[in-house]
Structure formats: C-alpha cells, structure tokens
Coordinates of C-alpha atoms in Angstrom, one line a residue:
M1 CA -9.0 -52.9 -2.1
Q2 CA -10.9 -52.3 -5.3
T3 CA -11.7 -48.7 -4.3
S4 CA -8.1 -48.1 -3.5
S5 CA -6.8 -49.5 -6.8
R6 CA -9.4 -47.5 -8.7
Y7 CA -8.0 -44.2 -7.3
S8 CA -4.3 -45.2 -7.2
N9 CA -3.5 -43.9 -10.7
L10 CA -6.1 -41.1 -10.9
G11 CA -3.4 -38.4 -10.9
V12 CA -1.4 -40.0 -13.6
K13 CA -4.5 -40.5 -15.8
D14 CA -5.4 -36.9 -15.2
V15 CA -2.0 -35.6 -16.3
L16 CA -2.0 -37.8 -19.4
A17 CA -5.5 -36.7 -20.3
A18 CA -4.5 -33.0 -19.9
L19 CA -1.4 -33.5 -22.1
S20 CA -3.3 -35.4 -24.8
Q21 CA -5.6 -32.3 -25.2
I22 CA -3.1 -29.6 -24.4
G23 CA -4.5 -27.4 -27.1
L24 CA -7.5 -26.6 -24.9
P25 CA -5.7 -25.1 -21.9
L26 CA -3.3 -23.2 -24.3
Y27 CA -6.3 -21.7 -26.1
L28 CA -7.9 -20.8 -22.8
A29 CA -4.6 -19.2 -21.7
K30 CA -4.7 -16.9 -24.8
A31 CA -8.4 -16.2 -24.1
D32 CA -7.5 -15.2 -20.5
I33 CA -5.0 -12.6 -21.8
R34 CA -7.6 -11.2 -24.3
Q35 CA -10.3 -11.1 -21.6
R36 CA -8.1 -9.4 -19.1
Y37 CA -7.2 -6.5 -21.4
R38 CA -10.4 -6.3 -23.4
R39 CA -11.2 -2.7 -24.6
S40 CA -7.6 -1.7 -23.6
I41 CA -5.7 0.1 -26.3
L42 CA -2.3 -1.4 -25.5
G43 CA -3.5 -4.6 -23.9
P44 CA -0.8 -6.7 -22.3
W45 CA 1.8 -4.2 -23.5
W46 CA 1.0 -2.2 -20.4
I47 CA 2.8 -4.9 -18.3
T48 CA 5.8 -4.6 -20.7
I49 CA 5.8 -0.8 -20.3
S50 CA 5.6 -1.0 -16.5
T51 CA 8.4 -3.6 -16.4
G52 CA 10.6 -1.5 -18.7
V53 CA 10.1 1.6 -16.5
M54 CA 10.9 -0.4 -13.4
I55 CA 14.1 -1.8 -15.0
A56 CA 15.2 1.7 -16.0
C57 CA 14.6 3.1 -12.5
I58 CA 16.2 0.3 -10.6
G59 CA 19.1 0.1 -13.1
V60 CA 20.1 3.7 -12.7
I61 CA 19.7 3.7 -8.9
F62 CA 21.3 0.3 -8.0
G63 CA 23.9 0.6 -10.8
T64 CA 25.1 3.8 -9.1
I65 CA 24.9 2.4 -5.6
F66 CA 26.8 -0.8 -6.5
K67 CA 29.1 1.1 -8.9
S68 CA 28.5 -1.5 -11.6
P69 CA 29.3 -0.8 -15.3
M70 CA 25.9 0.0 -17.0
H71 CA 26.7 -2.1 -20.1
E72 CA 27.0 -5.2 -17.8
F73 CA 24.5 -4.3 -15.1
L74 CA 21.4 -3.3 -17.2
P75 CA 21.3 -6.5 -19.3
F76 CA 21.8 -8.6 -16.2
L77 CA 19.1 -6.7 -14.3
S78 CA 16.6 -6.7 -17.2
A79 CA 17.0 -10.5 -17.8
G80 CA 16.7 -11.2 -14.1
L81 CA 13.6 -9.1 -13.4
I82 CA 11.8 -10.4 -16.5
L83 CA 12.5 -14.0 -15.5
W84 CA 11.7 -13.3 -11.9
G85 CA 8.4 -11.9 -12.9
F86 CA 7.6 -15.1 -14.8
I87 CA 8.7 -17.3 -11.9
S88 CA 7.0 -15.4 -9.1
S89 CA 3.7 -14.7 -10.9
T90 CA 3.5 -18.4 -11.9
I91 CA 4.1 -19.6 -8.4
M92 CA 1.7 -17.2 -6.8
D93 CA -1.0 -18.0 -9.4
G94 CA -0.4 -21.7 -8.7
T95 CA -1.4 -21.3 -5.1
N96 CA -5.0 -20.4 -6.0
V97 CA -5.3 -21.8 -9.5
L98 CA -7.7 -24.6 -8.5
I99 CA -9.7 -22.3 -6.1
C100 CA -10.3 -19.9 -9.0
A101 CA -11.3 -22.8 -11.2
E102 CA -13.8 -24.2 -8.7
A103 CA -16.9 -23.8 -10.8
I104 CA -15.3 -25.5 -13.8
I105 CA -13.9 -28.4 -11.8
K106 CA -17.2 -29.1 -10.2
Q107 CA -19.3 -28.8 -13.4
L108 CA -17.1 -30.0 -16.3
P109 CA -15.1 -33.2 -16.9
I110 CA -11.9 -31.3 -17.7
P111 CA -8.6 -32.7 -16.3
V112 CA -7.5 -30.8 -13.2
F113 CA -4.0 -30.6 -14.6
S114 CA -5.3 -28.7 -17.5
H115 CA -5.9 -25.7 -15.2
I116 CA -2.3 -25.8 -14.2
V117 CA -1.2 -25.9 -17.9
R118 CA -3.6 -23.0 -18.6
M119 CA -2.2 -20.9 -15.8
V120 CA 1.5 -21.5 -16.7
G121 CA 0.7 -20.9 -20.4
R122 CA -0.9 -17.6 -19.5
N123 CA 2.2 -16.4 -17.6
L124 CA 4.5 -17.7 -20.4
I125 CA 2.7 -15.5 -22.9
V126 CA 3.2 -12.5 -20.6
F127 CA 6.9 -13.5 -20.2
F128 CA 7.4 -13.4 -24.0
H129 CA 5.8 -9.9 -24.1
N130 CA 8.2 -8.7 -21.5
L131 CA 11.2 -10.4 -23.1
I132 CA 11.0 -7.7 -25.9
I133 CA 12.6 -5.3 -23.4
F134 CA 15.8 -7.3 -23.3
P135 CA 17.0 -6.7 -26.9
I136 CA 16.1 -3.0 -26.5
V137 CA 18.3 -2.8 -23.4
C138 CA 21.1 -4.6 -25.3
L139 CA 20.8 -2.1 -28.1
C140 CA 21.0 0.9 -25.7
V141 CA 24.1 -0.4 -24.0
Q142 CA 25.6 -1.9 -27.2
K143 CA 25.8 -5.4 -25.8
S144 CA 26.4 -8.1 -28.5
I145 CA 24.7 -11.5 -28.6
N146 CA 26.6 -14.7 -29.4
W147 CA 25.8 -18.3 -30.2
N148 CA 25.4 -19.2 -26.5
I149 CA 21.9 -17.7 -26.8
L150 CA 20.8 -21.0 -28.3
Y151 CA 20.9 -22.5 -24.7
F152 CA 18.0 -20.2 -24.0
I153 CA 15.5 -22.6 -25.6
P154 CA 16.4 -25.8 -23.6
G155 CA 16.8 -23.6 -20.5
L156 CA 13.3 -22.1 -20.8
I157 CA 11.9 -25.6 -21.4
V158 CA 13.5 -26.9 -18.2
L159 CA 12.4 -23.8 -16.2
T160 CA 8.8 -24.2 -17.5
L161 CA 8.7 -27.9 -16.6
N162 CA 9.9 -27.1 -13.1
L163 CA 7.2 -24.5 -12.8
L164 CA 4.5 -27.0 -13.8
W165 CA 5.3 -29.4 -11.0
I166 CA 5.8 -26.6 -8.5
S167 CA 2.4 -25.1 -9.4
L168 CA 0.7 -28.5 -9.2
L169 CA 2.2 -29.1 -5.7
L170 CA 1.3 -25.7 -4.4
A171 CA -2.2 -26.0 -6.0
I172 CA -2.9 -29.1 -4.0
V173 CA -1.4 -27.9 -0.7
C174 CA -3.0 -24.4 -0.9
T175 CA -6.4 -25.8 -1.8
R176 CA -6.4 -27.8 1.4
F177 CA -4.6 -25.3 3.6
R178 CA -5.6 -21.8 2.4
D179 CA -3.1 -20.0 4.7
M180 CA -0.2 -21.5 2.8
T181 CA -0.7 -18.8 0.1
Q182 CA 0.6 -16.1 2.5
I183 CA 3.6 -18.3 3.5
V184 CA 4.5 -18.8 -0.2
G185 CA 4.4 -15.1 -0.8
S186 CA 6.7 -14.5 2.2
V187 CA 9.2 -17.1 1.0
L188 CA 9.2 -15.6 -2.5
Q189 CA 10.1 -12.2 -1.0
I190 CA 13.1 -13.8 0.8
A191 CA 14.1 -15.6 -2.3
F192 CA 14.1 -12.3 -4.3
Y193 CA 16.6 -10.7 -2.0
I194 CA 19.0 -13.6 -1.6
T195 CA 19.1 -14.4 -5.3
P196 CA 21.2 -12.3 -7.6
I197 CA 18.4 -10.5 -9.5
I198 CA 19.0 -6.8 -8.6
W199 CA 22.6 -7.4 -7.6
M200 CA 25.4 -9.2 -9.4
P201 CA 27.1 -12.3 -8.0
S202 CA 30.5 -10.7 -8.6
L203 CA 29.7 -8.4 -5.6
L204 CA 30.0 -11.3 -3.2
P205 CA 33.2 -12.7 -1.8
A206 CA 34.1 -16.1 -3.2
R207 CA 33.2 -18.0 0.0
A208 CA 29.9 -16.2 0.5
S209 CA 29.1 -16.8 -3.1
V210 CA 29.5 -20.6 -2.7
M211 CA 27.5 -20.6 0.5
L212 CA 24.6 -18.4 -0.8
L213 CA 24.3 -19.3 -4.5
E214 CA 25.1 -23.0 -4.9
P215 CA 22.4 -24.3 -2.5
N216 CA 19.8 -21.8 -4.0
P217 CA 17.6 -23.6 -6.6
V218 CA 16.1 -20.2 -7.8
F219 CA 19.6 -19.1 -8.8
H220 CA 20.1 -22.2 -10.9
L221 CA 16.6 -21.9 -12.5
L222 CA 17.5 -18.3 -13.4
A223 CA 20.9 -19.1 -14.6
I224 CA 19.9 -21.7 -17.3
V225 CA 17.8 -19.0 -19.0
R226 CA 19.6 -15.7 -18.1
N227 CA 23.2 -16.9 -18.8
P228 CA 22.4 -17.6 -22.5
L229 CA 20.8 -14.1 -22.9
L230 CA 24.0 -12.6 -21.5
G231 CA 26.2 -14.6 -23.8
L232 CA 27.3 -17.2 -21.3
P233 CA 26.6 -20.9 -21.3
P234 CA 24.9 -22.3 -18.1
T235 CA 27.3 -24.3 -16.0
P236 CA 27.1 -28.1 -15.6
T237 CA 26.0 -27.5 -12.0
N238 CA 23.1 -25.3 -13.2
W239 CA 21.9 -28.1 -15.5
L240 CA 22.4 -30.8 -12.9
V241 CA 20.5 -29.0 -10.2
T242 CA 17.6 -27.9 -12.4
I243 CA 17.1 -31.3 -14.1
A244 CA 17.4 -33.2 -10.8
L245 CA 14.9 -30.7 -9.3
F246 CA 12.5 -31.5 -12.1
L247 CA 12.8 -35.3 -11.8
F248 CA 12.5 -35.5 -8.1
G249 CA 9.9 -32.7 -7.8
S250 CA 7.7 -34.1 -10.6
L251 CA 7.8 -37.6 -9.0
F252 CA 6.8 -36.2 -5.6
S253 CA 4.1 -34.0 -7.0
L254 CA 2.7 -36.8 -9.0
L255 CA 2.6 -39.1 -6.0
L256 CA 0.8 -36.4 -4.0
F257 CA -1.6 -35.8 -7.0
N258 CA -2.3 -39.5 -7.2
K259 CA -3.2 -39.6 -3.5
Y260 CA -5.4 -36.5 -3.3
R261 CA -6.8 -36.1 -6.8
A262 CA -10.2 -37.5 -5.8
R263 CA -10.5 -35.1 -2.8
I264 CA -9.8 -31.8 -4.5
S265 CA -13.4 -31.2 -5.5
Y266 CA -14.4 -31.7 -1.8
W267 CA -11.8 -29.2 -0.6
L268 CA -13.1 -26.4 -2.9

C-alpha cells in the first residue's frame, strides 16, 4: 500500500514540477530551432518559404477546380494549412518525443512533462514563423481584418493546451507500443481530407456539413483560431467542443500519466 500511494500522484507532481520551471523547456525549444538550422543562411525561414510556395500552388489549382473566389479561398487555405502544419507536426512529434529524449530521461532528473512542453514550444515557434505568410496573402487579395481577430489569442491558447494533453497521451502510448506511431500518421492523413483545410465548408450540402463537420474535433480546433484570422468569431459550439475536449482529455491523460509515469524509463 505504501508503494502504491508513493506512485499514485507521480504524474501530477511531474507536471507541476515542469510548469514551475517552464523557462527551461522553452529555452531548450529555442535552442532546438537554432541547432536545427545552424550555419543556414535563412534558418527556419526555409519552412516559411516552402509553406508559402505550397499555399500558392494549391491555392491556384484547387481554387480553379472548386471555382472559389480567390479573395476568399486563399486566406482560408493559408490559415488552414499553417494551422494544420502546427497541429500535425506537434502530434507526430508527440509520438516519439520521449523516445528521442531517452538519454536525458535516464540520466537527468528533469520532469518528463518538460520534454512535452519543449516539443510543443518548438512547434509553436515554427508556427509563428509560418504565420507571417497570412498577412502577406491578405494584402495580395486585399482582404481586411476586423476586431474579431482578438479571438485569435484565446483560440491559440485553447488549441495549444489541447495539443499538450494529446502529445502527453500519445507519448505514453507510443513509448509502450511503438507501432502506434504509424497508426497515428494514418489517422492524421484521414483527418486532413475530411476536415475543411484545402476545401471550404460552403461546398458541402447542409446535411452533409452537419454530419461531417460537427462531430469532427479537428474542425473545431481549427475554427477557434482560423475564424478570427478570417474576420469571423468562433461559434459557441466551437468553444464548447474544444474546452470540453481539453478538460476531459487532460483528466484522462493525467490519470494515465499518474499510473505509468514510473514505468516510462523502463519502456525506453
């Protein structure tokens, strides 16, 4: 009983310890970016350039195929692809974040959750680099920005908080079952095509829109950040789904982390 009680709150203590020294993983996240692009002239701006080229190519091709007005479609597409890059890269990195940090976990007394924060912080920095593309697109198509853009800040916070618990959950599961990484990648591919990222929701019939979009959590996570960029407020349903997802997902991930925190180093 004493051993069980000693480990019962190990996950909670680990998360609190990581948050109390959050400056360390955020500093390491910036160091990761500098290390990745060391001796590169443009550094992380290469990602921004490649994203911009992809948006331009897809925008012209799919805008023509779907016969969508470019002044509406290009901002929608650019915001969607930039956000999807942030979400998908964070989730995929989350599947092997603990595996990549094996040496540190086994040798240094750093909270395990710090590695999750470091990884999400690294992808958040890349996201802000890519976000510069959006105002450039708006200028090109002469799209105005209104006060609804202020919803962008709370929306991004809720999205990031959801990515934290999703990354923690996947890190635990994929450290134990390594094949899960491939399954997660396949699920992300499906999510990309059934979520309005390269196609606009207005293309769907009303009934199909309700059946396909409302049960899709990725759509709501995108909407709370993309809608403000497009000058629209997120709907109450968007907020309700994403906040409920955060509360229940965080609770489940924390319970799982409490149970298996002590075993992670043995799985690595």
